[in-house]
Tab-separated table of C-alpha atoms and ligand atoms in Angstrom:
chain	number	residue	atom	x	y	z
U	1	MET	CA	10.633	27.691	-25.874
U	2	GLY	CA	11.887	24.516	-24.293
U	3	LEU	CA	12.531	25.432	-20.699
U	4	VAL	CA	9.462	26.144	-18.630
U	5	PHE	CA	10.491	26.438	-15.024
U	6	GLN	CA	12.623	29.541	-14.455
U	7	GLY	CA	13.248	29.546	-10.735
U	8	PRO	CA	11.371	30.763	-7.700
U	9	SER	CA	10.977	34.356	-8.936
U	10	ARG	CA	8.420	33.139	-11.481
U	11	ILE	CA	6.288	31.566	-8.797
U	12	MET	CA	3.517	33.883	-7.700
U	13	PRO	CA	0.998	31.871	-5.745
U	14	MET	CA	-2.585	33.057	-5.976
U	15	GLN	CA	-4.747	33.184	-2.897
U	16	HIS	CA	-6.961	30.180	-2.527
U	17	GLY	CA	-10.540	30.789	-3.528
U	18	CYS	CA	-9.948	33.655	-5.938
U	19	SER	CA	-8.859	31.567	-8.858
U	20	VAL	CA	-11.739	31.580	-11.305
U	21	LEU	CA	-14.610	34.036	-11.163
U	22	HIS	CA	-16.947	34.253	-14.137
U	23	PHE	CA	-19.699	36.734	-14.868
U	24	SER	CA	-22.868	34.903	-15.782
U	25	PRO	CA	-25.605	36.673	-17.785
U	26	GLY	CA	-27.535	37.605	-14.613
U	27	ASN	CA	-24.449	39.565	-13.556
U	28	ASP	CA	-23.983	37.516	-10.399
U	29	LEU	CA	-20.498	36.361	-9.502
U	30	ARG	CA	-20.182	32.606	-9.637
U	31	VAL	CA	-17.301	30.569	-8.289
U	32	THR	CA	-16.563	27.662	-10.568
U	33	LYS	CA	-14.813	24.399	-9.866
U	34	ILE	CA	-12.141	24.267	-12.572
U	35	LEU	CA	-11.747	20.527	-12.062
U	36	LEU	CA	-15.350	20.038	-13.173
U	37	ASP	CA	-14.740	22.373	-16.124
U	38	ALA	CA	-11.856	20.092	-17.141
U	39	LEU	CA	-14.087	17.016	-16.822
U	40	ALA	CA	-16.550	18.794	-19.134
U	41	GLY	CA	-13.775	19.152	-21.737
U	42	GLN	CA	-12.812	22.774	-21.045
U	43	THR	CA	-9.412	24.311	-20.386
U	44	SER	CA	-8.558	26.932	-17.754
U	45	PRO	CA	-5.680	29.451	-17.444
U	46	ARG	CA	-3.856	26.836	-15.385
U	47	PRO	CA	-4.691	23.137	-15.079
U	48	PRO	CA	-6.697	21.936	-12.095
U	49	PHE	CA	-4.820	19.487	-9.879
U	50	TRP	CA	-5.135	16.999	-7.043
U	51	PHE	CA	-2.905	14.119	-5.982
U	52	MET	CA	-3.827	10.474	-5.656
U	53	ARG	CA	-3.403	9.427	-1.997
U	54	GLN	CA	-3.111	13.092	-1.012
U	55	ALA	CA	-4.356	12.086	2.449
U	56	GLY	CA	-2.427	9.558	4.481
U	57	ARG	CA	0.619	8.548	6.423
U	58	TYR	CA	3.059	11.112	4.967
U	59	LEU	CA	1.081	13.824	6.815
U	60	PRO	CA	1.776	14.161	10.579
U	61	GLU	CA	-1.802	15.352	11.183
U	62	TYR	CA	-3.070	12.112	9.574
U	63	ARG	CA	-0.777	9.963	11.738
U	64	GLU	CA	-2.057	11.768	14.800
U	65	ILE	CA	-5.708	10.971	13.985
U	66	ARG	CA	-4.760	7.413	13.001
U	67	THR	CA	-3.476	6.734	16.558
U	68	THR	CA	-6.935	7.547	17.982
U	69	VAL	CA	-8.648	4.592	16.247
U	70	PRO	CA	-7.872	0.889	16.699
U	71	SER	CA	-7.890	0.006	12.990
U	72	PHE	CA	-7.707	1.590	9.572
U	73	LEU	CA	-11.264	0.490	8.721
U	74	ASP	CA	-12.532	2.182	11.899
U	75	LEU	CA	-11.120	5.391	10.445
U	76	CYS	CA	-12.958	4.779	7.153
U	77	TYR	CA	-16.245	4.155	9.026
U	78	THR	CA	-16.074	7.120	11.457
U	79	PRO	CA	-17.484	10.056	9.448
U	80	GLU	CA	-16.099	12.874	11.618
U	81	LEU	CA	-12.559	11.489	11.440
U	82	ALA	CA	-12.731	10.379	7.796
U	83	ALA	CA	-14.025	13.843	6.867
U	84	GLU	CA	-11.209	15.478	8.818
U	85	VAL	CA	-8.476	13.465	7.064
U	86	THR	CA	-10.135	14.132	3.692
U	87	VAL	CA	-9.887	17.874	4.304
U	88	GLN	CA	-6.357	17.891	5.817
U	89	PRO	CA	-4.499	17.983	2.461
U	90	VAL	CA	-6.957	20.602	1.131
U	91	ARG	CA	-5.971	22.942	3.984
U	92	ARG	CA	-2.288	22.409	3.354
U	93	PHE	CA	-2.057	22.346	-0.440
U	94	HIS	CA	-5.267	23.952	-1.814
U	95	PRO	CA	-5.805	21.396	-4.581
U	96	ASP	CA	-8.829	21.726	-6.885
U	97	ALA	CA	-10.352	18.503	-5.564
U	98	ALA	CA	-10.603	16.572	-2.343
U	99	ILE	CA	-10.837	12.795	-2.587
U	100	LEU	CA	-13.104	11.025	-0.151
U	101	PHE	CA	-11.111	9.187	2.513
U	102	SER	CA	-12.071	5.524	2.358
U	103	ASP	CA	-10.587	2.444	0.705
U	104	ILE	CA	-11.352	0.232	-2.268
U	105	LEU	CA	-11.599	-2.760	0.104
U	106	VAL	CA	-14.722	-1.494	1.901
U	107	ILE	CA	-16.652	-3.254	-0.877
U	108	PRO	CA	-15.518	-6.810	0.008
U	109	ASP	CA	-15.982	-5.839	3.663
U	110	ALA	CA	-19.567	-4.743	2.934
U	111	LEU	CA	-20.196	-7.964	0.968
U	112	GLY	CA	-19.375	-9.959	4.102
U	113	GLN	CA	-15.749	-10.913	3.445
U	114	LYS	CA	-13.708	-10.056	6.512
U	115	VAL	CA	-10.968	-7.454	5.777
U	116	THR	CA	-8.213	-6.427	8.189
U	117	PHE	CA	-5.222	-4.134	7.773
U	118	SER	CA	-2.127	-4.812	9.803
U	119	GLU	CA	0.934	-2.604	10.065
U	120	GLY	CA	3.651	-3.563	7.588
U	121	VAL	CA	1.600	-6.418	6.050
U	122	GLY	CA	-1.103	-4.527	4.168
U	123	PRO	CA	-4.651	-5.777	3.707
U	124	GLN	CA	-5.630	-9.335	4.676
U	125	LEU	CA	-8.869	-11.014	3.590
U	126	GLU	CA	-10.290	-14.506	4.066
U	127	ALA	CA	-9.700	-15.574	0.464
U	128	ILE	CA	-12.543	-16.767	-1.733
U	129	THR	CA	-11.286	-19.022	-4.514
U	130	SER	CA	-14.289	-20.656	-6.132
U	131	THR	CA	-17.886	-20.125	-7.165
U	132	ASP	CA	-18.983	-22.068	-4.062
U	133	ASP	CA	-17.332	-19.418	-1.877
U	134	LEU	CA	-19.445	-16.734	-3.578
U	135	ALA	CA	-22.458	-18.026	-1.659
U	136	ARG	CA	-20.844	-16.605	1.506
U	137	LEU	CA	-21.176	-13.087	0.091
U	138	SER	CA	-24.304	-10.966	-0.111
U	139	SER	CA	-24.964	-7.657	-1.818
U	140	ALA	CA	-28.289	-7.141	-0.013
U	141	GLU	CA	-26.948	-4.837	2.692
U	142	THR	CA	-23.892	-3.201	1.119
U	143	ASN	CA	-25.176	0.392	1.136
U	144	THR	CA	-26.446	0.031	4.708
U	145	HIS	CA	-22.985	-1.147	5.747
U	146	LEU	CA	-21.439	1.726	3.779
U	147	SER	CA	-23.772	4.449	5.088
U	148	PRO	CA	-20.981	5.954	7.286
U	149	VAL	CA	-19.036	6.615	4.067
U	150	PHE	CA	-22.001	8.513	2.620
U	151	GLU	CA	-22.173	10.525	5.836
U	152	THR	CA	-18.458	11.340	5.380
U	153	VAL	CA	-19.242	12.672	1.896
U	154	ARG	CA	-21.972	14.929	3.320
U	155	GLN	CA	-19.684	16.253	6.057
U	156	VAL	CA	-16.782	16.909	3.666
U	157	LYS	CA	-19.093	18.647	1.226
U	158	ALA	CA	-20.200	21.042	3.984
U	159	GLN	CA	-16.575	21.873	4.855
U	160	LEU	CA	-15.005	22.350	1.418
U	161	PRO	CA	-14.411	25.763	-0.165
U	162	GLU	CA	-16.834	26.430	-3.018
U	163	ASP	CA	-14.227	26.091	-5.757
U	164	VAL	CA	-12.971	22.670	-4.602
U	165	ALA	CA	-14.596	19.585	-6.137
U	166	LEU	CA	-15.286	16.458	-4.106
U	167	LEU	CA	-14.310	13.178	-5.746
U	168	GLY	CA	-15.766	9.861	-4.699
U	169	PHE	CA	-14.144	6.612	-5.745
U	170	ALA	CA	-14.222	2.845	-5.841
U	171	GLY	CA	-11.937	0.084	-7.017
U	172	SER	CA	-12.690	-1.498	-10.377
U	173	PRO	CA	-14.057	-5.051	-10.245
U	174	TRP	CA	-10.859	-6.728	-11.511
U	175	THR	CA	-8.585	-5.004	-8.967
U	176	VAL	CA	-10.979	-5.595	-6.054
U	177	ALA	CA	-11.424	-9.232	-7.174
U	178	THR	CA	-7.650	-9.790	-6.992
U	179	TYR	CA	-7.631	-8.812	-3.288
U	180	MET	CA	-10.682	-10.992	-2.625
U	181	VAL	CA	-9.236	-14.073	-4.309
U	182	GLU	CA	-5.569	-13.702	-3.309
U	183	GLY	CA	-6.489	-12.742	0.268
U	184	GLY	CA	-4.280	-9.647	0.011
U	185	THR	CA	-1.659	-8.098	-2.199
U	186	SER	CA	-0.078	-10.422	-4.749
U	187	ARG	CA	2.909	-10.509	-7.065
U	188	ASP	CA	1.524	-12.751	-9.797
U	189	PHE	CA	-2.257	-13.044	-9.235
U	190	ALA	CA	-1.938	-16.800	-9.775
U	191	ARG	CA	-5.036	-17.763	-7.745
U	192	THR	CA	-7.235	-15.159	-9.437
U	193	LYS	CA	-6.119	-16.110	-12.929
U	194	THR	CA	-6.421	-19.820	-12.165
U	195	TRP	CA	-10.050	-19.383	-11.090
U	196	ALA	CA	-10.840	-17.086	-14.023
U	197	ARG	CA	-9.375	-19.550	-16.551
U	198	GLU	CA	-10.708	-22.766	-15.010
U	199	ASP	CA	-14.203	-21.437	-14.410
U	200	PRO	CA	-14.733	-18.303	-16.523
U	201	ASP	CA	-18.500	-18.191	-15.897
U	202	GLY	CA	-18.031	-18.455	-12.118
U	203	PHE	CA	-15.443	-15.688	-12.204
U	204	ASP	CA	-17.890	-13.607	-14.275
U	205	ASP	CA	-20.368	-14.063	-11.399
U	206	LEU	CA	-17.838	-12.521	-9.008
U	207	LEU	CA	-17.256	-9.616	-11.405
U	208	ALA	CA	-21.040	-9.165	-11.794
U	209	LEU	CA	-21.470	-9.058	-8.005
U	210	LEU	CA	-18.771	-6.385	-7.855
U	211	VAL	CA	-20.357	-4.399	-10.713
U	212	SER	CA	-23.635	-4.332	-8.839
U	213	ALA	CA	-22.225	-3.494	-5.379
U	214	THR	CA	-19.827	-0.888	-6.807
U	215	SER	CA	-22.518	0.820	-8.894
U	216	GLY	CA	-24.783	1.111	-5.844
U	217	TYR	CA	-21.884	2.401	-3.760
U	218	LEU	CA	-20.996	5.095	-6.330
U	219	ILE	CA	-24.646	6.141	-6.693
U	220	GLY	CA	-24.716	6.520	-2.891
U	221	GLN	CA	-21.609	8.734	-3.003
U	222	LEU	CA	-23.068	10.902	-5.791
U	223	ASP	CA	-26.396	11.171	-3.946
U	224	ALA	CA	-24.506	12.325	-0.855
U	225	GLY	CA	-22.791	15.101	-2.807
U	226	ALA	CA	-19.714	13.754	-4.630
U	227	ASP	CA	-19.136	15.851	-7.787
U	228	ALA	CA	-17.481	13.051	-9.790
U	229	VAL	CA	-15.992	9.608	-9.147
U	230	GLN	CA	-12.756	7.818	-9.961
U	231	LEU	CA	-12.458	4.090	-10.641
U	232	PHE	CA	-9.074	2.730	-9.528
U	233	ASP	CA	-7.897	-0.262	-11.581
U	234	THR	CA	-4.474	-0.530	-9.986
U	235	TRP	CA	-3.770	-4.079	-11.201
U	236	ALA	CA	-5.162	-3.707	-14.742
U	237	SER	CA	-1.550	-4.169	-15.865
U	238	ALA	CA	-1.730	-7.868	-14.932
U	239	VAL	CA	-4.562	-8.730	-17.325
U	240	PRO	CA	-3.575	-10.576	-20.523
U	241	ALA	CA	-4.634	-8.962	-23.783
U	242	ASP	CA	-7.077	-11.744	-24.671
U	243	GLN	CA	-9.034	-11.207	-21.418
U	244	PHE	CA	-8.849	-7.416	-21.362
U	245	ASP	CA	-12.398	-6.846	-22.586
U	246	ARG	CA	-13.943	-9.452	-20.290
U	247	TRP	CA	-12.147	-8.602	-17.028
U	248	ILE	CA	-11.538	-4.861	-17.432
U	249	VAL	CA	-13.552	-3.090	-20.141
U	250	GLU	CA	-16.931	-4.786	-19.804
U	251	PRO	CA	-17.294	-4.548	-15.992
U	252	THR	CA	-16.149	-0.901	-16.102
U	253	ARG	CA	-18.548	-0.067	-18.934
U	254	ARG	CA	-21.421	-1.651	-17.010
U	255	ILE	CA	-20.656	0.380	-13.882
U	256	VAL	CA	-20.608	3.630	-15.910
U	257	GLU	CA	-23.888	2.665	-17.598
U	258	THR	CA	-25.628	1.543	-14.370
U	259	VAL	CA	-24.617	4.671	-12.470
U	260	ARG	CA	-25.640	7.000	-15.319
U	261	ALA	CA	-29.045	5.272	-15.611
U	262	GLU	CA	-29.673	6.538	-12.063
U	263	LYS	CA	-27.521	9.692	-12.158
U	264	PRO	CA	-27.595	11.012	-15.754
U	265	GLY	CA	-24.397	12.774	-16.748
U	266	ALA	CA	-22.398	11.326	-13.823
U	267	LYS	CA	-18.731	12.121	-14.394
U	268	PHE	CA	-16.152	9.330	-14.307
U	269	ILE	CA	-12.364	9.288	-14.209
U	270	GLY	CA	-10.960	5.872	-15.159
U	271	PHE	CA	-7.518	4.842	-13.933
U	272	PRO	CA	-6.473	1.552	-15.542
U	273	ARG	CA	-2.878	1.539	-14.354
U	274	GLY	CA	-0.063	0.198	-16.509
U	275	ILE	CA	-1.974	-0.981	-19.599
U	276	GLY	CA	0.077	0.869	-22.245
U	277	PRO	CA	-1.600	1.495	-25.603
U	278	ALA	CA	-4.695	-0.591	-24.662
U	279	ILE	CA	-5.719	2.603	-22.858
U	280	ALA	CA	-7.154	4.078	-26.103
U	281	HIS	CA	-9.532	1.119	-26.388
U	282	TYR	CA	-10.470	1.489	-22.694
U	283	VAL	CA	-11.397	5.152	-23.291
U	284	THR	CA	-13.635	4.554	-26.278
U	285	GLU	CA	-15.364	1.460	-24.879
U	286	THR	CA	-16.012	2.403	-21.232
U	287	GLY	CA	-17.470	5.903	-21.669
U	288	VAL	CA	-15.347	7.560	-18.971
U	289	ASN	CA	-15.027	11.374	-19.132
U	290	ALA	CA	-11.378	11.427	-18.136
U	291	ILE	CA	-8.514	8.977	-18.228
U	292	GLY	CA	-5.849	8.770	-15.547
U	293	ILE	CA	-2.462	7.890	-16.998
U	294	ASP	CA	0.380	6.286	-15.061
U	295	SER	CA	3.910	7.660	-15.164
U	296	ALA	CA	5.130	5.210	-17.818
U	297	LEU	CA	2.767	6.577	-20.482
U	298	SER	CA	4.273	9.405	-22.504
U	299	PRO	CA	2.348	12.701	-22.112
U	300	ALA	CA	2.955	13.369	-25.837
U	301	TYR	CA	1.219	10.081	-26.708
U	302	ALA	CA	-1.649	10.957	-24.362
U	303	ALA	CA	-1.984	14.410	-25.985
U	304	ASP	CA	-2.048	12.931	-29.507
U	305	VAL	CA	-4.145	9.834	-28.977
U	306	LEU	CA	-6.267	10.272	-25.837
U	307	GLN	CA	-6.923	13.991	-25.413
U	308	PRO	CA	-8.979	14.334	-28.615
U	309	ALA	CA	-11.427	11.843	-27.066
U	310	CYS	CA	-11.416	12.758	-23.369
U	311	THR	CA	-9.812	14.713	-20.542
U	312	VAL	CA	-6.389	13.399	-19.495
U	313	GLN	CA	-5.246	13.207	-15.858
U	314	GLY	CA	-1.678	12.589	-14.708
U	315	ASN	CA	1.140	11.701	-14.560
U	316	LEU	CA	4.122	12.876	-12.497
U	317	ASP	CA	6.131	10.005	-11.019
U	318	PRO	CA	5.335	9.985	-7.262
U	319	MET	CA	9.041	9.300	-6.665
U	320	ALA	CA	9.841	12.776	-8.063
U	321	LEU	CA	8.265	14.079	-4.845
U	322	LEU	CA	10.835	12.254	-2.732
U	323	VAL	CA	13.555	14.435	-4.258
U	324	GLY	CA	11.582	17.654	-4.768
U	325	GLY	CA	13.267	20.884	-5.869
U	326	GLU	CA	13.929	21.891	-9.429
U	327	PRO	CA	14.072	18.341	-10.868
U	328	MET	CA	10.506	17.733	-9.634
U	329	LEU	CA	9.256	21.071	-10.988
U	330	ARG	CA	10.941	20.528	-14.369
U	331	SER	CA	9.224	17.163	-14.704
U	332	ALA	CA	5.891	18.744	-13.756
U	333	ALA	CA	6.419	21.573	-16.259
U	334	ALA	CA	7.162	19.106	-19.066
U	335	ILE	CA	3.856	17.338	-18.400
U	336	ILE	CA	1.939	20.645	-18.382
U	337	GLU	CA	3.700	21.666	-21.584
U	338	ALA	CA	2.627	18.465	-23.342
U	339	LEU	CA	-0.953	18.330	-22.070
U	340	GLY	CA	-1.868	21.831	-20.869
U	341	ASP	CA	-3.437	23.041	-24.118
U	342	GLY	CA	-6.262	20.494	-23.997
U	343	PRO	CA	-8.598	19.287	-21.247
U	344	PHE	CA	-6.196	18.210	-18.519
U	345	ILE	CA	-6.048	17.556	-14.773
U	346	PHE	CA	-2.593	17.560	-13.241
U	347	ASN	CA	-1.986	14.584	-10.939
U	348	LEU	CA	0.610	11.950	-10.170
U	349	GLY	CA	0.989	8.688	-12.076
U	350	HIS	CA	0.111	6.805	-8.855
U	351	GLY	CA	-0.343	7.639	-5.172
U	352	VAL	CA	1.816	9.752	-2.852
U	353	VAL	CA	4.064	7.315	-0.925
U	354	PRO	CA	4.344	7.433	2.906
U	355	GLN	CA	7.978	8.640	2.946
U	356	THR	CA	7.160	11.789	0.888
U	357	PRO	CA	8.215	15.095	2.534
U	358	PRO	CA	5.013	17.228	2.736
U	359	GLU	CA	7.023	20.352	1.852
U	360	ASN	CA	7.747	18.881	-1.588
U	361	VAL	CA	4.025	18.376	-2.150
U	362	ALA	CA	3.478	21.985	-1.057
U	363	ALA	CA	6.116	23.232	-3.529
U	364	LEU	CA	4.544	21.268	-6.370
U	365	ALA	CA	1.053	22.545	-5.518
U	366	GLU	CA	2.295	26.134	-5.383
U	367	PHE	CA	4.065	25.724	-8.720
U	368	ILE	CA	0.877	24.575	-10.440
U	369	ARG	CA	-1.364	27.149	-8.771
U	370	SER	CA	1.023	29.918	-9.841
U	371	GLY	CA	0.365	29.016	-13.458
U	372	ALA	CA	4.044	28.294	-14.086
U	373	GLY	CA	4.318	26.170	-17.207
U	374	SER	CA	0.815	27.123	-18.369
U	375	GLY	CA	-0.443	29.217	-21.282
U	376	ASP	CA	1.125	32.698	-21.531
U	377	LEU	CA	3.518	31.975	-18.704
U	378	ARG	CA	5.156	29.275	-20.776
R	401	CP3	O1	-6.105	10.296	-0.277
R	401	CP3	C1	-6.643	9.413	-0.976
R	401	CP3	O2	-6.241	9.120	-2.112
R	401	CP3	C2	-7.927	8.764	-0.464
R	401	CP3	C3	-7.804	7.566	0.238
R	401	CP3	C4	-7.434	6.234	-0.382
R	401	CP3	C5	-6.854	5.201	0.398
R	401	CP3	N1	-6.798	4.074	-0.370
R	401	CP3	C6	-6.452	5.348	1.799
R	401	CP3	C7	-5.552	4.342	2.408
R	401	CP3	C8	-7.643	5.711	-1.663
R	401	CP3	C9	-8.192	6.420	-2.910
R	401	CP3	C10	-7.249	4.339	-1.639
R	401	CP3	C11	-7.378	3.432	-2.791
R	401	CP3	C12	-6.743	2.105	-2.731
R	401	CP3	N2	-6.685	1.239	-1.669
R	401	CP3	C13	-6.177	1.450	-3.841
R	401	CP3	C14	-6.122	2.003	-5.255
R	401	CP3	C15	-5.109	3.062	-5.408
R	401	CP3	C16	-3.692	2.594	-5.308
R	401	CP3	O3	-2.999	3.102	-4.405
R	401	CP3	O4	-3.283	1.783	-6.130
R	401	CP3	C17	-5.698	0.198	-3.409
R	401	CP3	C18	-4.991	-0.838	-4.249
R	401	CP3	C19	-6.052	0.068	-2.042
R	401	CP3	C20	-5.851	-1.111	-1.163
R	401	CP3	C21	-5.022	-0.802	-0.001
R	401	CP3	N3	-5.434	0.007	1.039
R	401	CP3	C22	-3.722	-1.253	0.290
R	401	CP3	C23	-2.912	-2.171	-0.605
R	401	CP3	C24	-3.346	-0.694	1.528
R	401	CP3	C25	-2.099	-0.927	2.315
R	401	CP3	C26	-1.041	-0.014	1.773
R	401	CP3	C27	0.093	0.157	2.718
R	401	CP3	O5	1.021	0.838	2.277
R	401	CP3	O6	0.060	-0.343	3.866
R	401	CP3	C28	-4.418	0.132	1.965
R	401	CP3	C29	-4.473	0.929	3.217
R	401	CP3	C30	-4.656	2.395	3.067
R	401	CP3	N4	-5.599	2.973	2.265
R	401	CP3	C31	-3.951	3.410	3.773
R	401	CP3	C32	-4.510	4.631	3.387
R	401	CP3	C33	-4.178	6.015	3.891
R	401	CP3	C34	-2.861	3.184	4.819
R	401	CP3	C35	-3.451	2.573	6.051
R	401	CP3	C36	-3.020	3.177	7.376
R	401	CP3	O7	-3.179	4.392	7.586
R	401	CP3	O8	-2.551	2.414	8.218
């Protein structure tokens, strides 16, 4: 049957918290986190879901909290407020995971590179462009600097319903390095690539510093109670094929290995955005448990090539949420149809954008929770 979504009458939302109860041999009722089941390679009657950037400016309750702090980083470093904005979308949409509220740029901040966020401009950093500049950075105190983030994890963990997983995260070394070297967002990454090509060993030193700081940061998040972590490699798409192993795969693999040496079995979701078919190589070489796919990758390709090796997460176009309604739900259903028979986590192909109407996110969440498009309901 081709058509999956059949109108609102098919949508029967389940109450939050009653989704998956299993009898264990001791006969005690156990609430499971279906997102963690998916990361372990299992399937559930409906796919688990969460949305990248599910917290943030599109929510009025986020904007209200944001006005109470002078800067965005103050929000990231105030555990009570960061925990509150982490939980806000969980209250509204009942996803299967919360994602820690923080930012990938807390790592350069913790290394001693000043980071500011200004309205309408995005992040601004005092750019480092050479190996000499690396001497200004230090990884000695990163986890002390980041201890408020670990406190946020503990506070969120205490507030979440039992069946909701808590995801930690960090940026991947390449993506974080681009912000550090460009001094902000960039269109062509010319400074970063110039450094990396002129002085490959020096650039490797920057990546190594980021591997070490990021591994320690993720271990801290897992120690504080994160159930799994996602590595965001937003600008992986900019890396040329001949440098892909050196700038993307190797640093990612080393983070996974370093974290698992300390936290055996730690679960990773990799999100190397926009890399096309190189994603299969990324999966086999890095050791991630799940792979986040962007909206340009065909779900059928992901089902054929990636799902036999790992859990797939994705990949509704965030712009579908600007329009909402049946077109959005049809697109979601097509993704569930292609990927729902294997280990799968429903998500977007990138983050929720600030102009998204929250009611469209609510409709999408309800559609997935109802099991529409999944298994027998198909
Ligand atoms: O809900 C969540 O997903 C958790 C929070 C989260 C934020 N940033 C909050 C945030 C996460 C996971 C991130 C990751 C992040 N940060 C990435 C990777 C994911 C992606 O979107 O590609 C990147 C590249 C960054 C760097 C960053 N942080 C930029 C470029 C900006 C400015 C964006 C803009 O539109 O102004 C930020 C700021 C930021 N991070 C905001 C939020 C909610 C907005 C700041 C504000 O409230 O003023």
